[in-house]
mmCIF file of C-alpha atoms in Angstrom:
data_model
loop_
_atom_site.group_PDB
_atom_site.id
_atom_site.type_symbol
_atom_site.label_atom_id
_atom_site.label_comp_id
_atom_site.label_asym_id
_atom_site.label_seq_id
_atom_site.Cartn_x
_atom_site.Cartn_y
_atom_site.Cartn_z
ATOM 1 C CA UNK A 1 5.214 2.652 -1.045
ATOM 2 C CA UNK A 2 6.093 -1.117 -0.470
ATOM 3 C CA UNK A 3 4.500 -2.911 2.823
ATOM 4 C CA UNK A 4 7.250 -6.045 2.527
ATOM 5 C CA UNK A 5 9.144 -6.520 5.431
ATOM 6 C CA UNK A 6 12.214 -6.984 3.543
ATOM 7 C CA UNK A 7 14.770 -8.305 6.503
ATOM 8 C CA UNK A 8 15.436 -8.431 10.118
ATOM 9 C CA UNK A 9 18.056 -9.909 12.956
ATOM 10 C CA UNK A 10 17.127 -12.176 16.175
ATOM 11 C CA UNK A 11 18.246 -13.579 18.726
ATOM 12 C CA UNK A 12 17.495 -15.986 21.776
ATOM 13 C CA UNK A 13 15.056 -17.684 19.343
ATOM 14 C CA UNK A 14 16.792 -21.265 19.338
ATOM 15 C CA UNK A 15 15.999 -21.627 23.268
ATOM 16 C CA UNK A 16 12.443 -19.624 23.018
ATOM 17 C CA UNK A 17 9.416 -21.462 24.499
ATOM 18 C CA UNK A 18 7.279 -19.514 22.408
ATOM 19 C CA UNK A 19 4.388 -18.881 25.676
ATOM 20 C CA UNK A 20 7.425 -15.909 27.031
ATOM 21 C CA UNK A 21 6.985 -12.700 25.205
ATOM 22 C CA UNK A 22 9.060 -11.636 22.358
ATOM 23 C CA UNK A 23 10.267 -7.833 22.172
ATOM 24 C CA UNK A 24 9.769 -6.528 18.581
ATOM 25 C CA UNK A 25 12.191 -4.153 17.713
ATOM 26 C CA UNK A 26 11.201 -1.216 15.629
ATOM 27 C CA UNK A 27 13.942 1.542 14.421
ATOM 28 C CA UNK A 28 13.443 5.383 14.177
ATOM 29 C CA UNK A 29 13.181 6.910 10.344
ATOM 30 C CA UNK A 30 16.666 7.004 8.241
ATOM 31 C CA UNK A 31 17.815 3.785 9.989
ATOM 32 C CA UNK A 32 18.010 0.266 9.795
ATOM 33 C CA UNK A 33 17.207 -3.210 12.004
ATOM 34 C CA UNK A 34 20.805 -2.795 13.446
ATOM 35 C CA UNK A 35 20.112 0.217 15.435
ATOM 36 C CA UNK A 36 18.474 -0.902 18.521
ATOM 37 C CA UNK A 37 19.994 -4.543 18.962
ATOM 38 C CA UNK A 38 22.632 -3.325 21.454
ATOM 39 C CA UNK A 39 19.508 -2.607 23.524
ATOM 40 C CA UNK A 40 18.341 -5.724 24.633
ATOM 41 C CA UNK A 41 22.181 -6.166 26.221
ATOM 42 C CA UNK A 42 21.130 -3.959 29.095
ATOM 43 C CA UNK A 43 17.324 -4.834 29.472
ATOM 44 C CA UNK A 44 16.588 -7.385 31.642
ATOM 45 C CA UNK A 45 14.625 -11.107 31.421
ATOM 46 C CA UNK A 46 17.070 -12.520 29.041
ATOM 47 C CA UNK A 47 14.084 -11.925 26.021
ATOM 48 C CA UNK A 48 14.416 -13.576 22.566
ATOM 49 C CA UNK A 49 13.687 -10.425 20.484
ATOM 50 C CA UNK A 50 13.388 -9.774 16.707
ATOM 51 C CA UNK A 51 14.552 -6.548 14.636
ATOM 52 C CA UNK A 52 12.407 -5.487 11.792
ATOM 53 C CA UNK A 53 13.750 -3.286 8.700
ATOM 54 C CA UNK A 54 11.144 -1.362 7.699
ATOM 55 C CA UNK A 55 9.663 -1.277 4.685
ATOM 56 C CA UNK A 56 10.331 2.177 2.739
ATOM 57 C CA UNK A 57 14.219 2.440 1.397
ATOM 58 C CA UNK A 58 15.504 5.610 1.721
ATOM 59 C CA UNK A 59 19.432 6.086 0.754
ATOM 60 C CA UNK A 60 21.532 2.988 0.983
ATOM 61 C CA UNK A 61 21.389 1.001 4.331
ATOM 62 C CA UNK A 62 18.717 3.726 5.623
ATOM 63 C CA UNK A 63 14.944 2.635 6.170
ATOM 64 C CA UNK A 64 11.617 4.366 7.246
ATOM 65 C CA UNK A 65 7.911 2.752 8.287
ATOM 66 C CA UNK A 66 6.453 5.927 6.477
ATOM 67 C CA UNK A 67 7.301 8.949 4.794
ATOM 68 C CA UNK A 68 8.049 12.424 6.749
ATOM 69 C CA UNK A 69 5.025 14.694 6.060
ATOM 70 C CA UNK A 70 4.082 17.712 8.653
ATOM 71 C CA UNK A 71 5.939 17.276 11.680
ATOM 72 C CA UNK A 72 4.726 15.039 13.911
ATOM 73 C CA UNK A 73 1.486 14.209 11.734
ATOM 74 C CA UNK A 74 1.977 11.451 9.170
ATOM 75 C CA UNK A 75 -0.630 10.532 6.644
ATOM 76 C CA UNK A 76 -2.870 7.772 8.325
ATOM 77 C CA UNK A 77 -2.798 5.303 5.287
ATOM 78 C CA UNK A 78 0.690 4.810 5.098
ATOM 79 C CA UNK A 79 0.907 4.352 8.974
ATOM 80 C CA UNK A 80 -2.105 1.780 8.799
ATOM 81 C CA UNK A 81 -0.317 0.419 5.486
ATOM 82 C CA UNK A 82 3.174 -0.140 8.035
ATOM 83 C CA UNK A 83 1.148 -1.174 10.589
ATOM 84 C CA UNK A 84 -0.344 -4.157 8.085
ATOM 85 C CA UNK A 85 3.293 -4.843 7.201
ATOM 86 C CA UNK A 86 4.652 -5.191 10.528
ATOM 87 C CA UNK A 87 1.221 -7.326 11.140
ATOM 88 C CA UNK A 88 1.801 -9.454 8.385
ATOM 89 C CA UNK A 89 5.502 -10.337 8.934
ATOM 90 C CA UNK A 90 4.456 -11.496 12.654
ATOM 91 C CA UNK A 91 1.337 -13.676 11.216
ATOM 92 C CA UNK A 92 4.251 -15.185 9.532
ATOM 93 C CA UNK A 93 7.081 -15.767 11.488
ATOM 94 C CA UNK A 94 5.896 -16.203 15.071
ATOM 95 C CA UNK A 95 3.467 -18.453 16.795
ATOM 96 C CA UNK A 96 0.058 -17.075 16.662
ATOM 97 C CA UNK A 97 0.152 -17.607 20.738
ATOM 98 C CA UNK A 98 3.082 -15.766 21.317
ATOM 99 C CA UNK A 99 3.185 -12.444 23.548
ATOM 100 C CA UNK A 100 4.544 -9.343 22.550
ATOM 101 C CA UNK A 101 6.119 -7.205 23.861
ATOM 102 C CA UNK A 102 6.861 -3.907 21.165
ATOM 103 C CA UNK A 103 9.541 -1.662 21.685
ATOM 104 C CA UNK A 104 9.867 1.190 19.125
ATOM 105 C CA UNK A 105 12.419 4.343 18.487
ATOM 106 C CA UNK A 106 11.116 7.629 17.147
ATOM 107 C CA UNK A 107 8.766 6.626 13.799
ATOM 108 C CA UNK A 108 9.509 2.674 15.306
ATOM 109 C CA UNK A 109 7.571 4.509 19.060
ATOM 110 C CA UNK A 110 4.928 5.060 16.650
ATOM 111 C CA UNK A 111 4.745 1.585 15.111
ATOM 112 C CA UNK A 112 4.728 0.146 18.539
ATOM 113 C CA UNK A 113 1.617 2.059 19.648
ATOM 114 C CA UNK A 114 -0.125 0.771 16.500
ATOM 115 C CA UNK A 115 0.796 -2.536 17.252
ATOM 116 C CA UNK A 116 -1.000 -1.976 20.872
ATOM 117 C CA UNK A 117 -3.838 -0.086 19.206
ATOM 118 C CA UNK A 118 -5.045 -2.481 16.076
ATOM 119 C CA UNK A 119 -4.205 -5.910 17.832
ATOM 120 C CA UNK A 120 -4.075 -5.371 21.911
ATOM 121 C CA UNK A 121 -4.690 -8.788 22.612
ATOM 122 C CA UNK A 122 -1.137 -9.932 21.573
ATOM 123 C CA UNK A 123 0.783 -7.159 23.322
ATOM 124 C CA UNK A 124 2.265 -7.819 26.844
ATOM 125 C CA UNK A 125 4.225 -4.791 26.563
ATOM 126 C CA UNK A 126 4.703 -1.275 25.041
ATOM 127 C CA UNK A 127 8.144 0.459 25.243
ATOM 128 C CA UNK A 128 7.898 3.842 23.167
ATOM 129 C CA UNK A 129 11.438 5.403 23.058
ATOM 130 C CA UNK A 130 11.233 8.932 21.699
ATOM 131 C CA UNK A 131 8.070 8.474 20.008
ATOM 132 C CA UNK A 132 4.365 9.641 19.300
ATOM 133 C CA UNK A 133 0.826 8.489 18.709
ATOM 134 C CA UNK A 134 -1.571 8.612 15.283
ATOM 135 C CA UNK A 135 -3.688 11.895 15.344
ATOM 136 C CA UNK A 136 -6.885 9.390 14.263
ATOM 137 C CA UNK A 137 -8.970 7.617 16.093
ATOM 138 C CA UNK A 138 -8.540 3.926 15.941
ATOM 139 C CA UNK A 139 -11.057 1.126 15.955
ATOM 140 C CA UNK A 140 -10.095 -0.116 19.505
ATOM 141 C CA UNK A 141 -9.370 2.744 21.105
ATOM 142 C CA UNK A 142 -12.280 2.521 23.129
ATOM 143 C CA UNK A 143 -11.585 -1.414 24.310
ATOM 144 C CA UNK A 144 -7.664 0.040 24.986
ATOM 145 C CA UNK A 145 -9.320 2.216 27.264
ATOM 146 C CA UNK A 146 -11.374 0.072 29.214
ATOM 147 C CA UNK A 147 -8.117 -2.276 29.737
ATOM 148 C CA UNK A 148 -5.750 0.363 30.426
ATOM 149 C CA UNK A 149 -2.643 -1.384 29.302
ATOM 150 C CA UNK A 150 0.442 -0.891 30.761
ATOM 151 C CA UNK A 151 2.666 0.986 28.574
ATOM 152 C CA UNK A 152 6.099 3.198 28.893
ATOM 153 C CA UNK A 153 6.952 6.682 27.015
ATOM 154 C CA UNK A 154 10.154 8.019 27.365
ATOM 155 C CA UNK A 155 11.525 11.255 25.984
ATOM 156 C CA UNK A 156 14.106 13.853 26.560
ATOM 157 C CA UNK A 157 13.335 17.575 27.378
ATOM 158 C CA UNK A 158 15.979 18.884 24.827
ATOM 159 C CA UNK A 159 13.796 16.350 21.881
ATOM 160 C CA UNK A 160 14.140 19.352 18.926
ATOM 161 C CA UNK A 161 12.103 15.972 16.742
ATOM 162 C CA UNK A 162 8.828 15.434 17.792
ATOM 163 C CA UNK A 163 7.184 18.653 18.103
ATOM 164 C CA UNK A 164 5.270 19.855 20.968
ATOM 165 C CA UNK A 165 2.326 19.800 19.903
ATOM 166 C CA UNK A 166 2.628 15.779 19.431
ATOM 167 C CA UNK A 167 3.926 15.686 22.657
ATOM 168 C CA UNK A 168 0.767 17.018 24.336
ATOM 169 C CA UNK A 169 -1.032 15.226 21.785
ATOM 170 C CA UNK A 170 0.705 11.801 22.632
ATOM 171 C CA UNK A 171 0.749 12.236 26.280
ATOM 172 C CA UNK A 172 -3.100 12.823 26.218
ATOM 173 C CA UNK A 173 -3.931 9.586 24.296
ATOM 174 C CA UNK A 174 -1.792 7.602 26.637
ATOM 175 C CA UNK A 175 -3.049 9.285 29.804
ATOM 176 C CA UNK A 176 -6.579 8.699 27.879
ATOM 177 C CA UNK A 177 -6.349 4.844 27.341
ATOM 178 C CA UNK A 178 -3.517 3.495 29.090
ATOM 179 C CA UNK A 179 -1.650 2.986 32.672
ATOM 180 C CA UNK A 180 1.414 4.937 31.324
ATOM 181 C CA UNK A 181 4.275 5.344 32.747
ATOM 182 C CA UNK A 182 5.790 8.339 31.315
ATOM 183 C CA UNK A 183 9.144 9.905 31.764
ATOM 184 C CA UNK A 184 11.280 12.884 30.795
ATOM 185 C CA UNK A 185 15.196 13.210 30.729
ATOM 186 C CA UNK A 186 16.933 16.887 31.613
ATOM 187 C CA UNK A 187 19.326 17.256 29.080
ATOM 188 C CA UNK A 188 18.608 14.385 26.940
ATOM 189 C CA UNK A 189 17.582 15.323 23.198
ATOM 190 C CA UNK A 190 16.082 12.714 20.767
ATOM 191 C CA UNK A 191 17.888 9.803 21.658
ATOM 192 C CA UNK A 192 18.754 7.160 24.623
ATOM 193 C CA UNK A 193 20.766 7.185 27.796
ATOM 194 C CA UNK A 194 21.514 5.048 30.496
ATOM 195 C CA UNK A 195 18.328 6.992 32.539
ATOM 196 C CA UNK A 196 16.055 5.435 30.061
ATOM 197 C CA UNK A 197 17.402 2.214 30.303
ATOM 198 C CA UNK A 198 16.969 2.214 33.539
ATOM 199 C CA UNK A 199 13.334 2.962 33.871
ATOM 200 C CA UNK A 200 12.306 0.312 30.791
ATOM 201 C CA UNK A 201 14.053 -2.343 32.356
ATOM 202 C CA UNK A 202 11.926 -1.256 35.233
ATOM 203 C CA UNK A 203 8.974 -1.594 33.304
ATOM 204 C CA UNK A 204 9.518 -4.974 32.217
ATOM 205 C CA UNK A 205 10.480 -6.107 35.641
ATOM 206 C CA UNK A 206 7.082 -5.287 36.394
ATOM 207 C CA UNK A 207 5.143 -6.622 33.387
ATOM 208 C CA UNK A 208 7.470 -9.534 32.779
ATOM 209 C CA UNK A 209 5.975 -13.252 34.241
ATOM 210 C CA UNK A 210 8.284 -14.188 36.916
#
């Protein structure tokens, strides 16, 4: 599996003072760095933000961070190998100094915990949309714990995706290590409404400097 981050979109970079947080964009599996742009047009704080491809081509114009294995339960290398990726591209392309804020859909909710769980220090934010944690410990778990981030998890109650069992498994780690604020949509399946744009620009009212 290739760990290049191949391409990505941004915006509000030109006018960026580089000491405001950035939102990282990370896509759900079988998609691509277009998905979640229209996002940031109803989130407040005006944020530059970039949108990262991931690494793993699938069919044409369709991208994944790692492949599908047992629901729910990837295989830790090629999370930790996406998670170096994503790492990598940043160490690159944004000022070691800047905050982030990460903001992930689905398989991109999982890349945004890993981005608060190998590197905490740089993360101002965690919006997971949809998403789940990794079944293994990490390193810093234990520091995450002791500095309860504050962190968002959204999901619908109709979600036929993410199993329950990483549900209970995702809500535990976050209750676990983090001030979590976590919320659950009647009706909503594996996607996005207006409900949970709502409560994340909530979030980020709350987290965001003033």
């Amino acid at each position: 599996m290739t760990s290049e981050i191949q391409y990505y979109l941004s915006a509000g970079i030109d006018t960026w003072d580089q000491k405001s947080p950035i939102v990282v964009l990370m896509h759900g599996y079988g998609s691509n760095e277009e998905d979640l742009t229209d996002l940031m047009g109803y989130l407040p704080g005006n944020l530059a933000w970039v949108s990262l491809q991931a690494p793993l081509a699938l069919s044409f114009g369709s991208y994944a961070w790692f492949p599908l294995a047992a629901p729910g339960v990837p295989k830790a290398e090629h999370v930790l190998e996406a998670t170096a990726a994503i790492w990598n591209w940043i160490d690159l392309n944004l000022p070691a100094e800047a905050p982030i804020i990460a903001l992930g859909f689905s398989q991109g909710g999982l890349m945004a915990t890993q981005l608060l769980r190998s590197r905490p220090e740089r993360i101002a934010g965690t919006v997971i949309l949809s998403g789940f944690t990794l079944a293994e410990p990490q390193p810093l778990d234990e520091q995450i714990a002791n500095d309860r981030p504050r962190v968002i998890y959204t999901r619908g109650l109709n979600d036929q995706v993410i199993t329950p069992a990483t549900v209970e498994r995702t809500t535990g780690w976050l209750q676990a290590h983090t001030d979590a604020t976590i919320c659950t949509y009647e009706g909503l399946g594996h996607s996005i409404d207006q409900r949970v744009l709502d409560d994340v620009s909530k979030y980020l009212l709350e987290i965001l400097p003033s």
